[in-house]
Coordinates of C-alpha atoms in Angstrom, one line a residue:
H3 CA -18.2 -10.2 -10.2
L4 CA -20.1 -11.2 -6.9
V5 CA -23.5 -10.6 -8.8
A6 CA -22.5 -12.7 -11.7
L7 CA -21.3 -15.6 -9.3
I8 CA -24.7 -15.3 -7.4
S9 CA -26.8 -15.5 -10.5
T10 CA -25.1 -18.8 -11.5
L11 CA -26.4 -20.5 -8.1
E12 CA -29.3 -22.8 -8.4
N13 CA -29.9 -23.0 -4.7
S14 CA -32.4 -20.0 -3.9
Q15 CA -31.7 -20.0 -0.1
M16 CA -27.9 -19.8 -0.8
K17 CA -28.4 -16.8 -3.2
K18 CA -30.5 -14.9 -0.3
T19 CA -27.6 -15.7 2.2
L20 CA -24.9 -14.3 -0.3
I21 CA -27.0 -11.2 -1.2
A22 CA -27.5 -10.4 2.5
M23 CA -23.7 -10.7 3.1
A24 CA -22.9 -8.6 0.1
A25 CA -25.4 -5.9 1.4
V26 CA -23.8 -5.9 4.9
A27 CA -20.4 -5.5 3.4
V28 CA -21.4 -2.6 1.1
T29 CA -23.2 -0.8 4.0
G30 CA -20.1 -1.4 6.3
G31 CA -17.8 0.0 3.8
A32 CA -19.9 3.2 3.4
M33 CA -19.7 3.9 7.1
A34 CA -16.0 3.5 7.6
Q35 CA -12.8 3.8 5.5
A36 CA -9.4 1.9 6.1
T37 CA -6.4 1.7 3.9
I38 CA -3.3 -0.2 4.2
S39 CA -0.2 1.1 2.4
G40 CA 3.7 0.6 2.6
S41 CA 7.1 0.6 0.7
L42 CA 9.9 -1.8 0.4
G43 CA 13.3 -1.1 -1.1
F44 CA 16.9 -2.1 -1.1
G45 CA 20.1 -0.2 -2.0
V46 CA 23.9 -0.2 -2.5
Q47 CA 25.4 2.2 0.2
D48 CA 28.8 3.3 1.3
S49 CA 30.1 5.7 3.9
S50 CA 33.4 7.1 4.9
T51 CA 33.0 4.9 8.2
T52 CA 31.5 1.8 7.0
A53 CA 32.2 -0.8 4.2
K54 CA 30.0 -0.8 1.1
N55 CA 27.0 -3.1 1.3
I56 CA 23.7 -4.0 -0.1
G57 CA 21.0 -3.9 2.2
W58 CA 17.2 -3.0 2.9
T59 CA 16.2 0.7 3.0
D60 CA 12.5 1.5 3.1
T61 CA 10.4 -1.0 4.9
Y62 CA 7.2 0.3 6.1
I63 CA 3.6 -0.8 6.5
N64 CA 1.0 1.9 7.2
F65 CA -2.7 1.4 8.3
S66 CA -5.2 4.2 8.4
A67 CA -8.9 4.0 9.3
S68 CA -11.5 6.6 9.7
E69 CA -15.1 6.8 10.7
D70 CA -18.0 9.3 10.6
L71 CA -19.5 9.4 14.1
G72 CA -22.3 11.7 13.1
G73 CA -23.1 15.0 14.1
G74 CA -20.3 16.7 12.3
M75 CA -17.6 14.6 14.3
S76 CA -15.1 12.1 12.9
I77 CA -12.4 9.9 14.2
T78 CA -9.3 8.7 12.5
A79 CA -6.6 6.3 13.6
K80 CA -3.1 5.8 12.0
Q81 CA -0.3 3.1 12.7
S82 CA 2.9 2.7 10.8
L83 CA 5.2 -0.1 11.3
Q84 CA 8.9 -0.2 10.3
G85 CA 10.8 -3.4 9.6
V86 CA 14.1 -4.7 8.5
G87 CA 14.4 -7.2 5.8
G88 CA 14.7 -10.8 7.0
D89 CA 12.6 -13.3 8.9
T90 CA 14.3 -12.7 12.1
A91 CA 14.4 -9.0 12.5
D92 CA 12.1 -7.0 14.8
V93 CA 9.1 -4.7 13.6
T94 CA 8.8 -1.5 15.5
S95 CA 6.3 1.2 15.5
N96 CA 7.5 4.4 13.8
G97 CA 4.3 6.5 14.2
T98 CA 0.7 6.2 15.8
S99 CA -1.8 8.8 16.1
L100 CA -5.5 9.1 17.0
S101 CA -7.7 12.1 16.0
L102 CA -11.1 13.2 17.0
A103 CA -12.4 16.1 14.8
G104 CA -15.5 18.2 15.0
G105 CA -16.9 21.7 15.0
F106 CA -14.8 22.4 18.0
G107 CA -11.8 21.6 16.0
A108 CA -9.5 18.6 16.3
I109 CA -7.6 16.8 19.2
T110 CA -4.5 14.5 18.2
F111 CA -2.5 12.3 20.2
A112 CA 0.6 10.9 18.6
S113 CA 3.9 9.5 18.9
V114 CA 6.3 9.6 15.7
G115 CA 9.7 8.5 15.0
A116 CA 11.2 12.2 15.1
A117 CA 10.1 15.7 15.7
A118 CA 9.1 16.5 12.2
D119 CA 10.0 20.1 11.8
N120 CA 13.0 19.5 9.5
L121 CA 13.6 20.0 6.0
S122 CA 15.8 16.9 5.1
V123 CA 15.1 15.8 1.3
A124 CA 17.5 12.8 0.9
S125 CA 17.3 9.3 2.6
L126 CA 20.6 8.5 4.5
P127 CA 21.2 7.0 7.8
S128 CA 22.8 10.2 8.9
S129 CA 20.8 13.2 7.4
T130 CA 20.2 16.9 8.0
N131 CA 17.3 15.5 10.2
T132 CA 19.8 14.9 12.7
V133 CA 20.7 18.6 12.9
F134 CA 17.4 20.2 12.5
G135 CA 14.4 18.7 14.1
G136 CA 16.4 15.9 16.0
S137 CA 16.6 12.0 15.4
T138 CA 14.2 10.9 18.4
N139 CA 12.3 7.9 19.3
A140 CA 8.7 8.2 20.6
Y141 CA 8.4 11.9 20.1
T142 CA 4.8 12.1 21.6
Y143 CA 2.5 15.1 21.7
L144 CA -1.0 16.1 22.2
D145 CA -2.3 18.5 19.7
Y146 CA -5.6 20.9 20.0
K147 CA -6.2 22.3 16.5
M148 CA -8.5 25.3 16.7
P149 CA -11.3 25.6 14.2
T150 CA -10.7 27.6 11.0
L151 CA -11.1 31.3 11.6
V152 CA -9.5 32.5 8.4
D153 CA -9.1 30.6 5.1
G154 CA -5.4 29.3 5.1
L155 CA -4.7 29.8 8.7
T156 CA -4.0 27.0 11.1
I157 CA -3.5 27.5 14.9
V158 CA -2.5 24.5 17.1
V159 CA -1.5 24.3 20.8
R160 CA 0.7 21.4 21.5
A161 CA 2.0 19.8 24.8
N162 CA 5.0 17.6 24.3
Q163 CA 7.9 16.3 26.1
G164 CA 10.3 14.9 23.3
N165 CA 11.4 11.4 24.0
A166 CA 8.7 10.3 26.4
D167 CA 5.6 8.0 25.8
A168 CA 3.5 10.3 28.0
V169 CA 3.1 14.1 28.1
A170 CA 3.3 16.0 31.3
L171 CA 0.9 19.0 31.1
T172 CA 2.7 21.7 32.5
D173 CA 3.0 25.3 31.1
E174 CA 6.5 25.1 30.1
D175 CA 5.8 22.2 27.8
L176 CA 3.2 24.0 25.8
Q177 CA 4.1 25.0 22.1
Y178 CA 2.0 27.3 19.9
R179 CA 2.1 26.5 16.3
V180 CA 0.7 28.9 13.6
D181 CA 0.7 28.1 9.8
Y182 CA -0.5 30.1 7.0
T183 CA -0.8 29.1 3.5
S184 CA -1.8 31.2 0.4
G185 CA -1.4 29.7 -3.0
P186 CA 2.3 28.8 -3.4
F187 CA 3.5 30.5 -0.4
S188 CA 3.4 29.1 3.2
A189 CA 4.8 30.4 6.6
N190 CA 5.0 29.0 10.0
F191 CA 5.9 30.1 13.6
R192 CA 6.5 28.0 16.6
T193 CA 7.2 29.2 20.1
T194 CA 7.4 27.7 23.7
T195 CA 9.2 28.6 26.8
G196 CA 12.9 29.5 25.9
A197 CA 12.6 28.8 22.2
A198 CA 10.8 29.9 19.1
E199 CA 11.5 29.2 15.2
A200 CA 10.0 30.5 12.0
G201 CA 10.1 29.3 8.4
G202 CA 8.2 29.2 5.1
S203 CA 8.3 27.9 1.6
F204 CA 7.6 29.3 -2.0
D205 CA 6.7 27.2 -5.0
L206 CA 7.9 28.9 -8.0
G207 CA 6.9 26.2 -10.2
V208 CA 10.4 25.5 -11.6
A209 CA 11.5 25.1 -8.0
K210 CA 10.2 25.0 -4.3
I211 CA 12.4 26.8 -1.8
S212 CA 11.9 26.1 2.0
F213 CA 13.6 27.5 5.0
Q214 CA 13.4 27.1 8.8
A215 CA 15.3 28.9 11.5
D216 CA 15.5 29.2 15.3
T217 CA 14.7 32.8 16.4
T218 CA 15.4 31.9 20.3
R219 CA 16.8 28.7 21.6
A220 CA 18.5 28.7 25.1
E221 CA 20.9 25.7 25.9
T222 CA 22.3 27.3 29.0
S223 CA 22.1 30.7 30.7
I224 CA 25.1 32.1 28.7
T225 CA 25.0 29.9 25.4
T226 CA 22.7 28.9 22.7
M227 CA 22.4 26.3 20.0
K228 CA 20.3 27.9 17.3
R229 CA 19.8 26.1 14.1
T230 CA 19.1 27.0 10.6
A231 CA 17.9 24.9 7.4
Y232 CA 16.9 25.2 4.0
S233 CA 16.0 23.0 1.0
L234 CA 15.6 23.4 -2.7
V235 CA 13.4 20.9 -4.7
V236 CA 13.5 21.1 -8.6
P237 CA 10.9 19.1 -10.9
V238 CA 13.4 18.5 -13.7
S239 CA 10.9 16.5 -15.7
S240 CA 7.6 14.6 -15.1
A241 CA 9.5 11.7 -13.7
L242 CA 12.8 13.2 -12.5
T243 CA 13.1 15.3 -9.3
A244 CA 16.2 17.0 -7.8
S245 CA 16.7 18.2 -4.4
M246 CA 19.1 19.3 -1.9
S247 CA 19.1 20.3 1.9
H248 CA 21.4 22.0 4.4
S249 CA 21.2 22.5 7.8
T250 CA 23.3 23.7 10.9
R251 CA 23.3 24.0 14.7
A252 CA 25.5 26.4 16.5
A253 CA 28.2 25.2 18.9
Y254 CA 27.4 25.3 22.5
T255 CA 29.3 24.5 25.7
G256 CA 31.2 21.2 25.2
S257 CA 30.0 20.8 21.6
Y258 CA 31.2 21.9 18.0
E259 CA 28.9 23.4 15.4
T260 CA 26.8 20.5 13.6
S261 CA 26.1 20.6 10.1
G262 CA 24.7 18.5 7.2
T263 CA 24.2 18.8 3.4
E264 CA 22.2 16.4 1.2
F265 CA 21.7 15.7 -2.4
N266 CA 18.9 13.6 -3.9
A267 CA 17.8 12.5 -7.4
T268 CA 14.8 10.4 -7.7
Y269 CA 13.4 8.9 -10.8
A270 CA 9.9 7.7 -11.0
L271 CA 9.8 4.4 -13.0
S272 CA 6.0 4.4 -12.5
K273 CA 3.3 5.9 -9.9
R274 CA 4.7 3.5 -7.1
T275 CA 8.2 2.6 -8.2
S276 CA 11.2 4.8 -8.0
L277 CA 15.0 4.9 -8.3
S278 CA 17.0 7.3 -6.3
I279 CA 20.5 8.5 -5.8
N280 CA 21.5 10.0 -2.3
Y281 CA 24.7 11.6 -1.2
G282 CA 25.3 13.6 2.0
T283 CA 28.0 14.8 4.3
M284 CA 27.7 15.6 7.9
T285 CA 30.0 17.1 10.7
D286 CA 28.9 16.0 14.2
S287 CA 29.2 17.7 17.4
S288 CA 32.7 16.2 18.0
D289 CA 33.8 17.9 14.9
V290 CA 34.0 14.5 13.1
D291 CA 33.2 14.6 9.2
T292 CA 31.2 11.8 7.7
S293 CA 30.0 11.3 4.0
A294 CA 27.7 8.7 2.7
H295 CA 26.1 7.7 -0.5
R296 CA 23.2 5.3 -1.5
I297 CA 21.5 4.1 -4.7
K298 CA 18.2 2.5 -4.0
L299 CA 15.0 1.0 -5.8
V300 CA 11.8 1.5 -3.7
H301 CA 8.4 0.0 -4.4

């Protein structure tokens, strides 16, 4: 279209200027890549503790940019903004990362909305994520990903301090993360001082089964708060996907056992638009039961 427009111009100097601008634009696009994506949705929701209402659900804008630095090195920056419908609502950051990669491996500094080691499959205000993985703000970490030694094997050393905007670099905060993937099978192991967890998944084609469990987690010198979680995802058809997840966290001093179960069915109306039904039940650390459900449309 730009070429066709330029060809209609009679002013030769203007032609030269526009051609030069087009060349700069094409050259710049080849050197760096940037994308903007996002989602917007609303739904009817109800719970055992709140009144039925219609409200906004998924409101995200995601920015991503990467650049080839030459010499086998590249840099990638990502930022996710989360909003709430309405012209007076605040927009907050819900994920930021900066990664530098090369022959030495990759270094990533990031802050996300929650520690992402969870298997929650639905989309409810209270979810199994609250039990396994935690629902934290500004979970900040520094990762060093080693170069690939064996196909399918990923080794990462992570420094993190949970709800903190900065990371204190002490031996106690280091976490070692090992992931292995071979075809439909994957496994992982995470360990740090006083805690360790393992998990994996297997894609059978007709269903994908995933699990995660603490092998060691110290709450105090005499009690533990071990967690377990699993999920099942079934592609019913090319458009319909059904899933469920369940997780528990053991009781510890001053706290009851916490558990959550969720069910989700999502129907893809197109590549970018979906209709989903969510239902879940939760038992919190005070032994209070809550149930919730939601029907939402997301684009």
